[in-house]
C-alpha positions as a Python dict, from the first residue, in 0.01 Angstrom:
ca = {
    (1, 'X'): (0, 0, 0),
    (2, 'X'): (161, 312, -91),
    (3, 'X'): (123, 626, 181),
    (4, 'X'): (-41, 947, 68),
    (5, 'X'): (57, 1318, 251),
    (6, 'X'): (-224, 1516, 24),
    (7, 'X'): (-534, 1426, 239),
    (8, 'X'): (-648, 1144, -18),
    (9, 'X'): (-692, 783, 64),
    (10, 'X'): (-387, 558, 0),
    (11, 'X'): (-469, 338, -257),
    (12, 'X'): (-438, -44, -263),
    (13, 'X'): (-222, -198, -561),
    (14, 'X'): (-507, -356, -696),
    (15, 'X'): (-805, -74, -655),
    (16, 'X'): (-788, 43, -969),
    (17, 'X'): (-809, -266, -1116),
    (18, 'X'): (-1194, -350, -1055),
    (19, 'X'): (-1424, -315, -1375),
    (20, 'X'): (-1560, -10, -1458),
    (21, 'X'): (-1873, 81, -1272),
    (22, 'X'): (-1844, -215, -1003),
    (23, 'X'): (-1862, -105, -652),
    (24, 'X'): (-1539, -219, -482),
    (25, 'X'): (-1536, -37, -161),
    (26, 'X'): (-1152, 13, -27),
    (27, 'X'): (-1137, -46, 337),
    (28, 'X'): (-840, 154, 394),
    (29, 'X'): (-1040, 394, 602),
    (30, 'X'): (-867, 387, 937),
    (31, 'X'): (-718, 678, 1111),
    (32, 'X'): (-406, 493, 1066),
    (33, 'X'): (-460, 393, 644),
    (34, 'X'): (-607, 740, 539),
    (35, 'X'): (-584, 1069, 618),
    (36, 'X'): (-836, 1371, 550),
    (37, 'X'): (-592, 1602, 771),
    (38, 'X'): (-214, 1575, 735),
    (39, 'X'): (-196, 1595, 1096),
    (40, 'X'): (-202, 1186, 1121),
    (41, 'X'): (55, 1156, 851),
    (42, 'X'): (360, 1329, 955),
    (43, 'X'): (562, 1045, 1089),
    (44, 'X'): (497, 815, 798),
    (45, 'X'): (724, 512, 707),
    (46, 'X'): (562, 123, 650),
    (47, 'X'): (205, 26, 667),
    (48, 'X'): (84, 138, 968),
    (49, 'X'): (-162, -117, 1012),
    (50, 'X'): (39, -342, 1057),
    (51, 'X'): (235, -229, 1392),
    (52, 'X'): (545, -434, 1531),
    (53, 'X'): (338, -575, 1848),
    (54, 'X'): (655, -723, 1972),
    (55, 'X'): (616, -605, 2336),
    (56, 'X'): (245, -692, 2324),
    (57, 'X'): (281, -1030, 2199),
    (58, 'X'): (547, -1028, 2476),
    (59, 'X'): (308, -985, 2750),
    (60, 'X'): (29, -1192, 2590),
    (61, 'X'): (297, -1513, 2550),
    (62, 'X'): (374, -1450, 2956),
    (63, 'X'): (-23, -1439, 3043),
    (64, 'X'): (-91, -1774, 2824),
    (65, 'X'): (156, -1943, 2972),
    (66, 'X'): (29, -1859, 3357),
    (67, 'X'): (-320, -1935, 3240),
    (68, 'X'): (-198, -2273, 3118),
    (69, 'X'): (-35, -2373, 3396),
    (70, 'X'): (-301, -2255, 3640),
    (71, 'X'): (-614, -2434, 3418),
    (72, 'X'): (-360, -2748, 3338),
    (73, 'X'): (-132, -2658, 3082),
    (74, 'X'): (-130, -2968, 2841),
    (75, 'X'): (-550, -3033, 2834),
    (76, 'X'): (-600, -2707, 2768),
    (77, 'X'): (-377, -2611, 2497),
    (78, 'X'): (-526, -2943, 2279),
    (79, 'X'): (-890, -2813, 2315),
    (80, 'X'): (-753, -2492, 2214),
    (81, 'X'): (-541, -2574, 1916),
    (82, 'X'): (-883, -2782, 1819),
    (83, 'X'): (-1079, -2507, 1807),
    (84, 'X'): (-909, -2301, 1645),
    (85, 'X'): (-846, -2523, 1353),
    (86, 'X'): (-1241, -2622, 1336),
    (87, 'X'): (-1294, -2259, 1325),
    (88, 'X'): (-1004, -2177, 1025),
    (89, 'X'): (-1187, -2542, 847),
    (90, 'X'): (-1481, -2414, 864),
    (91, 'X'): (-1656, -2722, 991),
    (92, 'X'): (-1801, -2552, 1273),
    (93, 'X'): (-1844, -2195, 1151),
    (94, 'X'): (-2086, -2009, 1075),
    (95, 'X'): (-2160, -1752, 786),
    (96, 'X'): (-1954, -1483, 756),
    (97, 'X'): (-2065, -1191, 934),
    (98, 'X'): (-2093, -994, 576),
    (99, 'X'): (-2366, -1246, 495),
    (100, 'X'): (-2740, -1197, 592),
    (101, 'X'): (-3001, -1381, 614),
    (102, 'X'): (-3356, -1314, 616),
    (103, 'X'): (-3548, -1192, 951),
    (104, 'X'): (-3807, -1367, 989),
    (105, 'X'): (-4123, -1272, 1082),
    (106, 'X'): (-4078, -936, 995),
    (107, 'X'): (-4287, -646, 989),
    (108, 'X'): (-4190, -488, 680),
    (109, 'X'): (-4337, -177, 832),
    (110, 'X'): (-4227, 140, 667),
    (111, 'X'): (-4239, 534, 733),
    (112, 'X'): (-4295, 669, 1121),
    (113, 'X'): (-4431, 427, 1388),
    (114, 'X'): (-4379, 307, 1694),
    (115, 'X'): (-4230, -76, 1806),
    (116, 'X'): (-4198, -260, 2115),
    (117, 'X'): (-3842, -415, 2191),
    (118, 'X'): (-3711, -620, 2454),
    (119, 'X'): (-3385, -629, 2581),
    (120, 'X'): (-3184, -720, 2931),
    (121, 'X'): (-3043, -529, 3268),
    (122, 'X'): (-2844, -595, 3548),
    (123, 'X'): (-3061, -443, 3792),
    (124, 'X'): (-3371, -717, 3659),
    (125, 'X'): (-3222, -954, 3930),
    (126, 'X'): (-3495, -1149, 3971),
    (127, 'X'): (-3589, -1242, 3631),
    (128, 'X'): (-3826, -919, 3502),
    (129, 'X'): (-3894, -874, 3172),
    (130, 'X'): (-3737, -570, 3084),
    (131, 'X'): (-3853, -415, 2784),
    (132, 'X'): (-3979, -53, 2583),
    (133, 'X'): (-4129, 140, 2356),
    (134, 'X'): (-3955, 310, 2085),
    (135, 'X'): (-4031, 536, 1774),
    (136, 'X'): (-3883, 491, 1427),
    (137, 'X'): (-3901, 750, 1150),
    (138, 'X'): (-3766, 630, 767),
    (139, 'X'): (-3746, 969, 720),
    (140, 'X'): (-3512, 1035, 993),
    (141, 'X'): (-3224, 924, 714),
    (142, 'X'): (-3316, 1157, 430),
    (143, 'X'): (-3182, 1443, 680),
    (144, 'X'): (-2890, 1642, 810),
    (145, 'X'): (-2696, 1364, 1012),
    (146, 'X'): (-2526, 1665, 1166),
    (147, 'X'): (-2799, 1805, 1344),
    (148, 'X'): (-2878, 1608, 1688),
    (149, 'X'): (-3215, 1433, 1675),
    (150, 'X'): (-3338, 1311, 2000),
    (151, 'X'): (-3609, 1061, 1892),
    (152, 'X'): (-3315, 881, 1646),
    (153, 'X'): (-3091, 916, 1964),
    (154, 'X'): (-3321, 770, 2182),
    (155, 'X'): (-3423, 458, 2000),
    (156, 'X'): (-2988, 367, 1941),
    (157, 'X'): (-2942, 374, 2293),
    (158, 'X'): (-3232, 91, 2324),
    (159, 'X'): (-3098, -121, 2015),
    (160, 'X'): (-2744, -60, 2225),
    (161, 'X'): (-2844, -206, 2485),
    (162, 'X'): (-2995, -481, 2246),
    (163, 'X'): (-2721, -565, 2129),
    (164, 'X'): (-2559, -674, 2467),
    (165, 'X'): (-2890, -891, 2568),
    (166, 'X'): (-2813, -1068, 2220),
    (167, 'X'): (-2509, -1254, 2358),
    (168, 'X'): (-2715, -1461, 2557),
    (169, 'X'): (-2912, -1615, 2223),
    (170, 'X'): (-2552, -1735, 2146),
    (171, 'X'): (-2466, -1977, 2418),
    (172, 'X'): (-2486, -2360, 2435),
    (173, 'X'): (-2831, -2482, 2641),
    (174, 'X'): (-2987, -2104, 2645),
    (175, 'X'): (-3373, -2062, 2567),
    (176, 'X'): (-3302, -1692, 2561),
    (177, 'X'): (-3450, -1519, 2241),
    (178, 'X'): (-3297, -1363, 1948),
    (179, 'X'): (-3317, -1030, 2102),
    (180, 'X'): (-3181, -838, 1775),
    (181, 'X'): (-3352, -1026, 1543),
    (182, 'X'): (-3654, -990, 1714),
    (183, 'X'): (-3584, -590, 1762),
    (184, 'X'): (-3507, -536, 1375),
    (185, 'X'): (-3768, -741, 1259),
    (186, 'X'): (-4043, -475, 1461),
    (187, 'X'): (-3864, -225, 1280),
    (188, 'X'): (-3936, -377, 955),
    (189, 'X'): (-3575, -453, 866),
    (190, 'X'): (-3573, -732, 579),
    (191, 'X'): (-3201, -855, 644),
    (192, 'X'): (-2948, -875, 923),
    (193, 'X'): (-2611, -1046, 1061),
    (194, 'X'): (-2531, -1171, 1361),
    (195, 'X'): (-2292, -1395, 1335),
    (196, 'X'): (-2004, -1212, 1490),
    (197, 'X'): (-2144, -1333, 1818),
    (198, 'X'): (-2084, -1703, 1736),
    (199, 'X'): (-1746, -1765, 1866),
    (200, 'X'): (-1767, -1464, 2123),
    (201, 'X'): (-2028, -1543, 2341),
    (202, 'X'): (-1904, -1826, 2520),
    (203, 'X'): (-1664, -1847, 2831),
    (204, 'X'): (-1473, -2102, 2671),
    (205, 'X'): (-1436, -1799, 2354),
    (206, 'X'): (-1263, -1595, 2608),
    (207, 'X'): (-1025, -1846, 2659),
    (208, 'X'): (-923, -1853, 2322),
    (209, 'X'): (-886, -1507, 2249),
    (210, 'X'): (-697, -1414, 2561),
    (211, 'X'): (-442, -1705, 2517),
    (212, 'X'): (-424, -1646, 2122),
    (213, 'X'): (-394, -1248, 2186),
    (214, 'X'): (-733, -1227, 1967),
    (215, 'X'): (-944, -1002, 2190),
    (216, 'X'): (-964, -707, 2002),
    (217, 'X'): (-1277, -814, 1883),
    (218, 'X'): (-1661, -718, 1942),
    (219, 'X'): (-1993, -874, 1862),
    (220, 'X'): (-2207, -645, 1644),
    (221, 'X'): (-2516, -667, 1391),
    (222, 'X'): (-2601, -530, 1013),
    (223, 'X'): (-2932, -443, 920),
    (224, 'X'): (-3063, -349, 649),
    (225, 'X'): (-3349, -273, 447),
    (226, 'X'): (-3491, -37, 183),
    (227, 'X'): (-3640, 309, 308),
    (228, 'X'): (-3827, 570, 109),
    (229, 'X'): (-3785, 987, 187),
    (230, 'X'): (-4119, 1221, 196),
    (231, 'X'): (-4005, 1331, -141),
    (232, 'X'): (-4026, 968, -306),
    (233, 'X'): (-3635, 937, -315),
    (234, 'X'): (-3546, 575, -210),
    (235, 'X'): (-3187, 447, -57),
    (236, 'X'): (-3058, 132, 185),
    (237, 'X'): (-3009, 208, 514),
    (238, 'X'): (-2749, -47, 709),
    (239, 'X'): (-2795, 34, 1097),
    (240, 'X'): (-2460, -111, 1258),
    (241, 'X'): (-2525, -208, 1657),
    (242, 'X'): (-2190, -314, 1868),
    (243, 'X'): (-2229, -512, 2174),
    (244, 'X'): (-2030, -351, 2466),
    (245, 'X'): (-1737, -532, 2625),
    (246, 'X'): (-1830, -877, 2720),
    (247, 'X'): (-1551, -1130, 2885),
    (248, 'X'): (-1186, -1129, 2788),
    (249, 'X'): (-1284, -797, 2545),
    (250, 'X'): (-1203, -628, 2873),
    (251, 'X'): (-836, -654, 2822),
    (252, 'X'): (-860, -522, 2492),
    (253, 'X'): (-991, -175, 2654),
    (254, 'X'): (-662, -184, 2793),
    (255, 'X'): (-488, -201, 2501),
    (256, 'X'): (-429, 186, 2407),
    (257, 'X'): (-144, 98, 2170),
    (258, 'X'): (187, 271, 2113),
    (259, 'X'): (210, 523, 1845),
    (260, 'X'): (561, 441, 1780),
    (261, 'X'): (464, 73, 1671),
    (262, 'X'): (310, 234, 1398),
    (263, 'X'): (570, 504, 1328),
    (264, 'X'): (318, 758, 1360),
    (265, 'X'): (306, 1036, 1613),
    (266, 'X'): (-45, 979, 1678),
    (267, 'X'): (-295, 666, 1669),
    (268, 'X'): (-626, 542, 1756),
    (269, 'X'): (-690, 328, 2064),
    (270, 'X'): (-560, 31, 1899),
    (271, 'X'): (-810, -264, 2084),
    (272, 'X'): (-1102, -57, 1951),
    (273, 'X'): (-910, 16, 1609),
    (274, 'X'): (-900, -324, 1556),
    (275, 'X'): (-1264, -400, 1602),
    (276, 'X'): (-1395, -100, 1427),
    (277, 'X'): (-1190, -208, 1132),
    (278, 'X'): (-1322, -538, 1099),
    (279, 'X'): (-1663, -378, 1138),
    (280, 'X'): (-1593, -111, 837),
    (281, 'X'): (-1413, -421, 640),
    (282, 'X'): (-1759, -665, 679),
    (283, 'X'): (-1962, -324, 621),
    (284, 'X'): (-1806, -267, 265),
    (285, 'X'): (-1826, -651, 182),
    (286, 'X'): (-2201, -636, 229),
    (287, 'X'): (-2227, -296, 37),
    (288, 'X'): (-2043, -415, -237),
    (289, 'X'): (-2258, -743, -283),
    (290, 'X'): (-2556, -563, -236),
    (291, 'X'): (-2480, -250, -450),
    (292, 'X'): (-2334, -427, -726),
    (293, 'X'): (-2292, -175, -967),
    (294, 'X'): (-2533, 78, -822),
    (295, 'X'): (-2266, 285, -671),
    (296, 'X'): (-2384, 421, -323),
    (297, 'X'): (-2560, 742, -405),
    (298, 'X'): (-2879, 549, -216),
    (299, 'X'): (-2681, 404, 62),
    (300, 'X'): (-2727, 571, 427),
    (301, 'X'): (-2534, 435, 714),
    (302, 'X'): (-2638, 444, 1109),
    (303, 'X'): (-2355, 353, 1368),
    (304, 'X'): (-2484, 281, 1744),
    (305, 'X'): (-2307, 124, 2097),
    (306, 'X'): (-2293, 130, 2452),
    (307, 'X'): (-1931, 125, 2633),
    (308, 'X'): (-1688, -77, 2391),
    (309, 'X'): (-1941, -35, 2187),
    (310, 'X'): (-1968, 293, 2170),
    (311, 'X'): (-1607, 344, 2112),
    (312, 'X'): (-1602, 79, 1818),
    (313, 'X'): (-1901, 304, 1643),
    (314, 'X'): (-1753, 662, 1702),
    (315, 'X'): (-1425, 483, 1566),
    (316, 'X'): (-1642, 308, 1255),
    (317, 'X'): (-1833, 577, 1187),
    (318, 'X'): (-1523, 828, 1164),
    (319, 'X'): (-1356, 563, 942),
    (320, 'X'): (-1696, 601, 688),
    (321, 'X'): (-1656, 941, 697),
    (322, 'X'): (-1271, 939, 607),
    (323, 'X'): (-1378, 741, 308),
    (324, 'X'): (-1630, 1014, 163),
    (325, 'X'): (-1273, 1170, 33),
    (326, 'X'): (-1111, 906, -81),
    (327, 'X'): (-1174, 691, -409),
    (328, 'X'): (-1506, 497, -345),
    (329, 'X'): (-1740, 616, -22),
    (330, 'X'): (-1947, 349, 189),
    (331, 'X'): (-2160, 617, 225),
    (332, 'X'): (-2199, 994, 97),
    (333, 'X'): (-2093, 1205, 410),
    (334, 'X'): (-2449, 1348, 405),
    (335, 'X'): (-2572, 991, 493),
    (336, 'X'): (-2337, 887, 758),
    (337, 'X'): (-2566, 873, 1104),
    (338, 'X'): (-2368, 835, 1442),
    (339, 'X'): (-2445, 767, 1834),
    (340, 'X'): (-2254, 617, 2085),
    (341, 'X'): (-2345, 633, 2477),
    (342, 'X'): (-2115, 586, 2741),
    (343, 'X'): (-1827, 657, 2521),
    (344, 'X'): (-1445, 571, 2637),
    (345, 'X'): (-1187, 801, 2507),
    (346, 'X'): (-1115, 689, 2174),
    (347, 'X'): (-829, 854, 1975),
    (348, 'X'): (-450, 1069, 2079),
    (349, 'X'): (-556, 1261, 1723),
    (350, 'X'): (-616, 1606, 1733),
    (351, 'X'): (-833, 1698, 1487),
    (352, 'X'): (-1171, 1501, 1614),
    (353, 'X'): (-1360, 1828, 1620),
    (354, 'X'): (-1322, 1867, 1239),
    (355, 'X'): (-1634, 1963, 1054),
    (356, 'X'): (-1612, 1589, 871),
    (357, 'X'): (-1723, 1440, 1209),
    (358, 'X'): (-2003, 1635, 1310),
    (359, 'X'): (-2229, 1386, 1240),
    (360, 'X'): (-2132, 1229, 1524),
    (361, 'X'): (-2282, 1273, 1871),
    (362, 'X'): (-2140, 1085, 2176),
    (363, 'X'): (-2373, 1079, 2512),
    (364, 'X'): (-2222, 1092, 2865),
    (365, 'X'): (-2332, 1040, 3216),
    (366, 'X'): (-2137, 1256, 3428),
    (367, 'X'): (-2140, 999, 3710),
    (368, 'X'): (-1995, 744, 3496),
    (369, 'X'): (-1641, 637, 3469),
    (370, 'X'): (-1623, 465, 3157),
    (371, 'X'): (-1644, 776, 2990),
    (372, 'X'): (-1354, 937, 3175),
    (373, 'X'): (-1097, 671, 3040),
    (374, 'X'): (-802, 678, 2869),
    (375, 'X'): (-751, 976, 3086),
    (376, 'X'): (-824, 1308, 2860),
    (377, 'X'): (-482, 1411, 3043),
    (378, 'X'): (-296, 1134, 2852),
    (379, 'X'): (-415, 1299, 2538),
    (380, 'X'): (-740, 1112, 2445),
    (381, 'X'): (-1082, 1236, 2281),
    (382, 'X'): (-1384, 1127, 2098),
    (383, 'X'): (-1487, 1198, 1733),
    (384, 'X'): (-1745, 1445, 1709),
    (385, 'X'): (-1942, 1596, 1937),
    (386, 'X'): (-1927, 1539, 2286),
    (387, 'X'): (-2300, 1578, 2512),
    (388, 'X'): (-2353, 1501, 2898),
    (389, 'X'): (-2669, 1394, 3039),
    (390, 'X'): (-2792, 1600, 3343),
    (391, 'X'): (-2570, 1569, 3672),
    (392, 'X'): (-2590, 1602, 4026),
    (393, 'X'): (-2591, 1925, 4105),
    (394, 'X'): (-2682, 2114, 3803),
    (395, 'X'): (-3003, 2342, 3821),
    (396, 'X'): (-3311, 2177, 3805),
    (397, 'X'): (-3169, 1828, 3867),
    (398, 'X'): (-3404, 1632, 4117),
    (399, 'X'): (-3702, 1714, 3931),
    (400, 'X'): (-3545, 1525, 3627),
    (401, 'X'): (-3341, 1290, 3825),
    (402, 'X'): (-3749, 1130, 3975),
    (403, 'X'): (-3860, 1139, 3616),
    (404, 'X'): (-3553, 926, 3488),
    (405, 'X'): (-3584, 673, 3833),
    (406, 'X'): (-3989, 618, 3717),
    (407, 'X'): (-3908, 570, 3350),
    (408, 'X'): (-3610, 294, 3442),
    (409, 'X'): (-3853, 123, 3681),
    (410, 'X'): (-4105, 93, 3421),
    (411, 'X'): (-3853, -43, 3197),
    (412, 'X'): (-3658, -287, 3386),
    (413, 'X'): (-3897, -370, 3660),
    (414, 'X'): (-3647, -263, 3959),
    (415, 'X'): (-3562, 5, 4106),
    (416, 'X'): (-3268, 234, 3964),
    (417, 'X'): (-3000, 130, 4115),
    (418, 'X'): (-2822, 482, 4006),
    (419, 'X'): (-2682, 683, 4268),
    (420, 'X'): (-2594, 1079, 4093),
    (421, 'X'): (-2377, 1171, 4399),
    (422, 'X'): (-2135, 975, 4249),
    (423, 'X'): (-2015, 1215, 4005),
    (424, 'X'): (-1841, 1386, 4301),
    (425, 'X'): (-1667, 1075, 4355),
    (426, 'X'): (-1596, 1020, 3966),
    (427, 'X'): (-1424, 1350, 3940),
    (428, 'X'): (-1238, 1342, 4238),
    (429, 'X'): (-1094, 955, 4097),
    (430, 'X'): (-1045, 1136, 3793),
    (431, 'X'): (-851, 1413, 3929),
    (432, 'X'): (-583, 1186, 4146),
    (433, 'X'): (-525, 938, 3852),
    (434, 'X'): (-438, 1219, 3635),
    (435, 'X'): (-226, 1380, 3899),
    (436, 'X'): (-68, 1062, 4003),
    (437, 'X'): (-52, 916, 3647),
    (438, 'X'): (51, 1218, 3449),
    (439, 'X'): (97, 1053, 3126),
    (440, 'X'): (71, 703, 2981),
    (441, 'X'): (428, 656, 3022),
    (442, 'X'): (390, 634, 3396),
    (443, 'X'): (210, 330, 3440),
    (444, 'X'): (547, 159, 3472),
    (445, 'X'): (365, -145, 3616),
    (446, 'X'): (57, -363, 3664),
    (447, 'X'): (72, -425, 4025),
    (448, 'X'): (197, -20, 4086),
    (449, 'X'): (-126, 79, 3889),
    (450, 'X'): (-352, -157, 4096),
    (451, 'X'): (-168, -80, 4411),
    (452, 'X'): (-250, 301, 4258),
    (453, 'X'): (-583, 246, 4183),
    (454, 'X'): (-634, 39, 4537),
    (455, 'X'): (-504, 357, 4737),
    (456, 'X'): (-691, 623, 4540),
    (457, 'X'): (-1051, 455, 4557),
    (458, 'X'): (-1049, 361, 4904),
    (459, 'X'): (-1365, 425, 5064),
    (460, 'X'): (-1543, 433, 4740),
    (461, 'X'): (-1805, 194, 4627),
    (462, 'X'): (-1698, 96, 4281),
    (463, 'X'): (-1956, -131, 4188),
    (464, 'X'): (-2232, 131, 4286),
    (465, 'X'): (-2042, 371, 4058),
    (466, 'X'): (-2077, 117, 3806),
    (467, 'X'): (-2427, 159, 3815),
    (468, 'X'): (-2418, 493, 3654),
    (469, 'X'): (-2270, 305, 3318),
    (470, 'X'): (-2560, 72, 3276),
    (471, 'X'): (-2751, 95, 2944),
    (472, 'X'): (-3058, 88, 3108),
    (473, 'X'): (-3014, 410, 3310),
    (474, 'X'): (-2884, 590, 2958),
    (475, 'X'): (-3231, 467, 2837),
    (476, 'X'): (-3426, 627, 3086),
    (477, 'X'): (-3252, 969, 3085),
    (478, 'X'): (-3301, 981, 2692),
    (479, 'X'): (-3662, 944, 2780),
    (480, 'X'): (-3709, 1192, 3005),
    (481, 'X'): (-3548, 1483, 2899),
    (482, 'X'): (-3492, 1619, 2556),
    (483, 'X'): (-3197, 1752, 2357),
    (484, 'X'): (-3216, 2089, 2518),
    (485, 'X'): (-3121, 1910, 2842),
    (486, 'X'): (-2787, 1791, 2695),
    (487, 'X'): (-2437, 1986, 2776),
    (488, 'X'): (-2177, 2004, 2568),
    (489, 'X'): (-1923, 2025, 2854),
    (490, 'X'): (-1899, 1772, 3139),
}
């Protein structure tokens, strides 16, 4: 691949080799592969998606090898070295994730109406059924992705949390339901994939990708299905869900990267570069088979997640809009749809806040954590733009804060298990770890950082903090309040 400094798309050897008029989408779109600001360029040097992981691999080798002895070394390496070669056979795969097939039992339902969905929660601890109502609009996608609509935002932070209750379907022995199939199919979606969730739904998955150093994966869905503007115009709209971080993928939040691997000055978070390029890579797959040689004029794209989710969308989507300058779109950039909630730090770029990226709109609950990490002090940001839910303290508050409690409970079933004081505690955690922990070069250690992390959150409840990150509670706020109640600064 040859490495551009003029803001276009490098270009693979054999791009300009497809027929004439066949849509052969490049997936070079990463904030590592192409560039739409020559602020990620300036080191150059190699292909930078391919970094030396040499001190990675290093620390992944030292991990199997403890988690081989400790489960029984010899045993488990032969059930592991099985299935991995079942899965590269293919005897016990399934489809590729690029490949839909048809929902059943769908709809078909077109134009503005309202669905029920069901989905799962922590907090329904004694088996409720937790589910909602939500609106759909077709017409929602024939308008400016860079203005914030609520009603779109609302219903992605339900089909969010969807896509975590979907793991569930995917395990040996459950009677659980096809949660996102069932979701898409109320929403009159003719199509989807799920089948990233094979393979990473099980404990014994885990295994495999923590010992093989493959866990910088997520589970996510495509949808798709033809929708029709109020002026007649038609297009395809593929809605993109990403489960949050479920088992080993926990590590891989861990993994920030080193932007000297990739002789760059700058990178992405690498774990969730890696999974939002697979995502883009099985996205232009099932564009390409589906345009054929339509082009993508009449293709709109929607990106939604919770958590590691969220991250792997504001990452995907940023990656679709890169491509609207380079040699063959996914999507025009006037089609590109984008929200995340609960939203790590994502990138060490600079340039997130460029007018490309505005489509994208990233939802935070000031008394959750997950949204405070990578520390902003170690140089880390989101794509697009950045909105906080009401927090303790701020005017009004309490009245909202009641609202949100009776909307969860009618939800999930339970009572919210939310406590808003925590924010104090959030940014005080915040505030050591970034004055302890100056940069990312000071975490000279596991056991200093946990001995770190011990000392500075003594006294606070963790796991209650934790309840501020659910998707559930996101749910609620979004309906309760309405976009006028969102800040842009935390």
């Amino acid at each position: 691949m040859t490495m551009t400094r003029d803001g276009n798309l490098p270009v693979e050897d054999d791009a300009m080799d497809s027929p004439a008029g066949e849509a052969n989408f490049d997936i070079a779109g990463s904030k590592v592969g192409a560039a739409n600001a020559e602020a990620r360029h300036d080191a150059g040097g190699g292909d930078p998606r391919r970094p030396h992981k040499g001190r990675r691999k290093l620390k992944i080798a030292l991990l199997a090898v403890l988690v081989a002895v400790v489960a029984g070394g010899a045993i488990l390496a032969i059930a592991v070295h099985r299935r991995i070669e079942e899965e590269r056979a293919g005897t016990i795969a399934m489809s590729a994730p690029s490949t839909p097939h048809e929902l059943e039992g769908s709809t078909g339902r077109a134009g503005a109406f309202t669905a029920h969905v069901d989905f799962t929660s922590l907090a329904a601890t004694e088996g409720q059924h937790v589910s909602t109502e939500i609106s759909w609009d077709d017409a929602w996608f024939f308008q400016d992705p860079t203005v914030y609509n609520h009603d779109l935002a609302t219903t992605c932070s339900v089909l969010s949390a969807v896509a975590n209750a979907e793991s569930s379907y995917y395990q040996a022995g459950s009677d659980a339901p096809a949660y996102l199939e069932n979701a898409f199919a109320q929403l009159g979606f003719d199509d989807i994939s799920t089948a990233s969730y094979q393979y990473r739904s099980e404990i014994f998955d885990e295994v495999v990708d923590f010992i093989t150093g493959t866990d910088d994966v997520v589970a996510y869905s495509i949808a798709s299905k033809r929708i029709a503007g109020p002026d007649g115009s038609e297009k395809t709209l593929y809605v993109v869900s990403v489960r949050g971080s479920y088992g080993a993928e926990w590590l891989s939040d861990f993994n920030m990267g080193d932007a000297a691997d990739y002789q760059m000055d700058a990178i992405d978070h690498q774990g969730f570069m890696e999974a939002a390029n697979e995502i883009v890579e099985q996205l232009a797959d099932r564009i390409t088979e589906d345009a054929q040689d339509r082009g993508t004029d009449d293709v709109a794209l929607l990106f939604c997640g919770h958590s590691r989710g969220a991250a792997t969308a504001n990452l995907a989507a940023s990656y679709a809009d890169d491509m609207t300058e380079g040699l063959r779109p996914l999507a025009p950039l006037g089609s590109i749809y984008c929200y995340t909630f609960a939203t790590p730090e994502v990138t060490e770029f600079t340039n997130v806040t460029d007018p490309i990226y505005d489509n994208i709109f990233n939802i935070m609950n000031p008394s959750d954590m997950v949204p405070r990490m990578p520390l902003a002090s170690w140089g880390y940001s989101r794509y697009g733009n950045d909105l906080w839910l009401p927090g303790y303290g701020d005017d009004g508050f309490d009245e909202m804060y009641e609202e949100m409690a009776v909307a969860f409970e009618e939800n999930v079933g339970a009572p919210c298990p939310y406590v808003p004081e925590d924010r104090e505690n959030v940014d005080r955690l915040i505030d050591d770890l970034s004055r302890e922990v100056p940069t990312e070069d000071d975490l000279v250690s596991v056991g200093t950082f946990a001995t770190l992390v011990h000392d500075l959150t003594s006294g606070v409840d963790l796991m209650q903090i934790l309840y501020g990150h659910y998707p559930g509670v996101y749910i609620a706020w979004m309906q309760t309040i309405d976009g006028g109640d969102l800040r842009q600064t935390q």
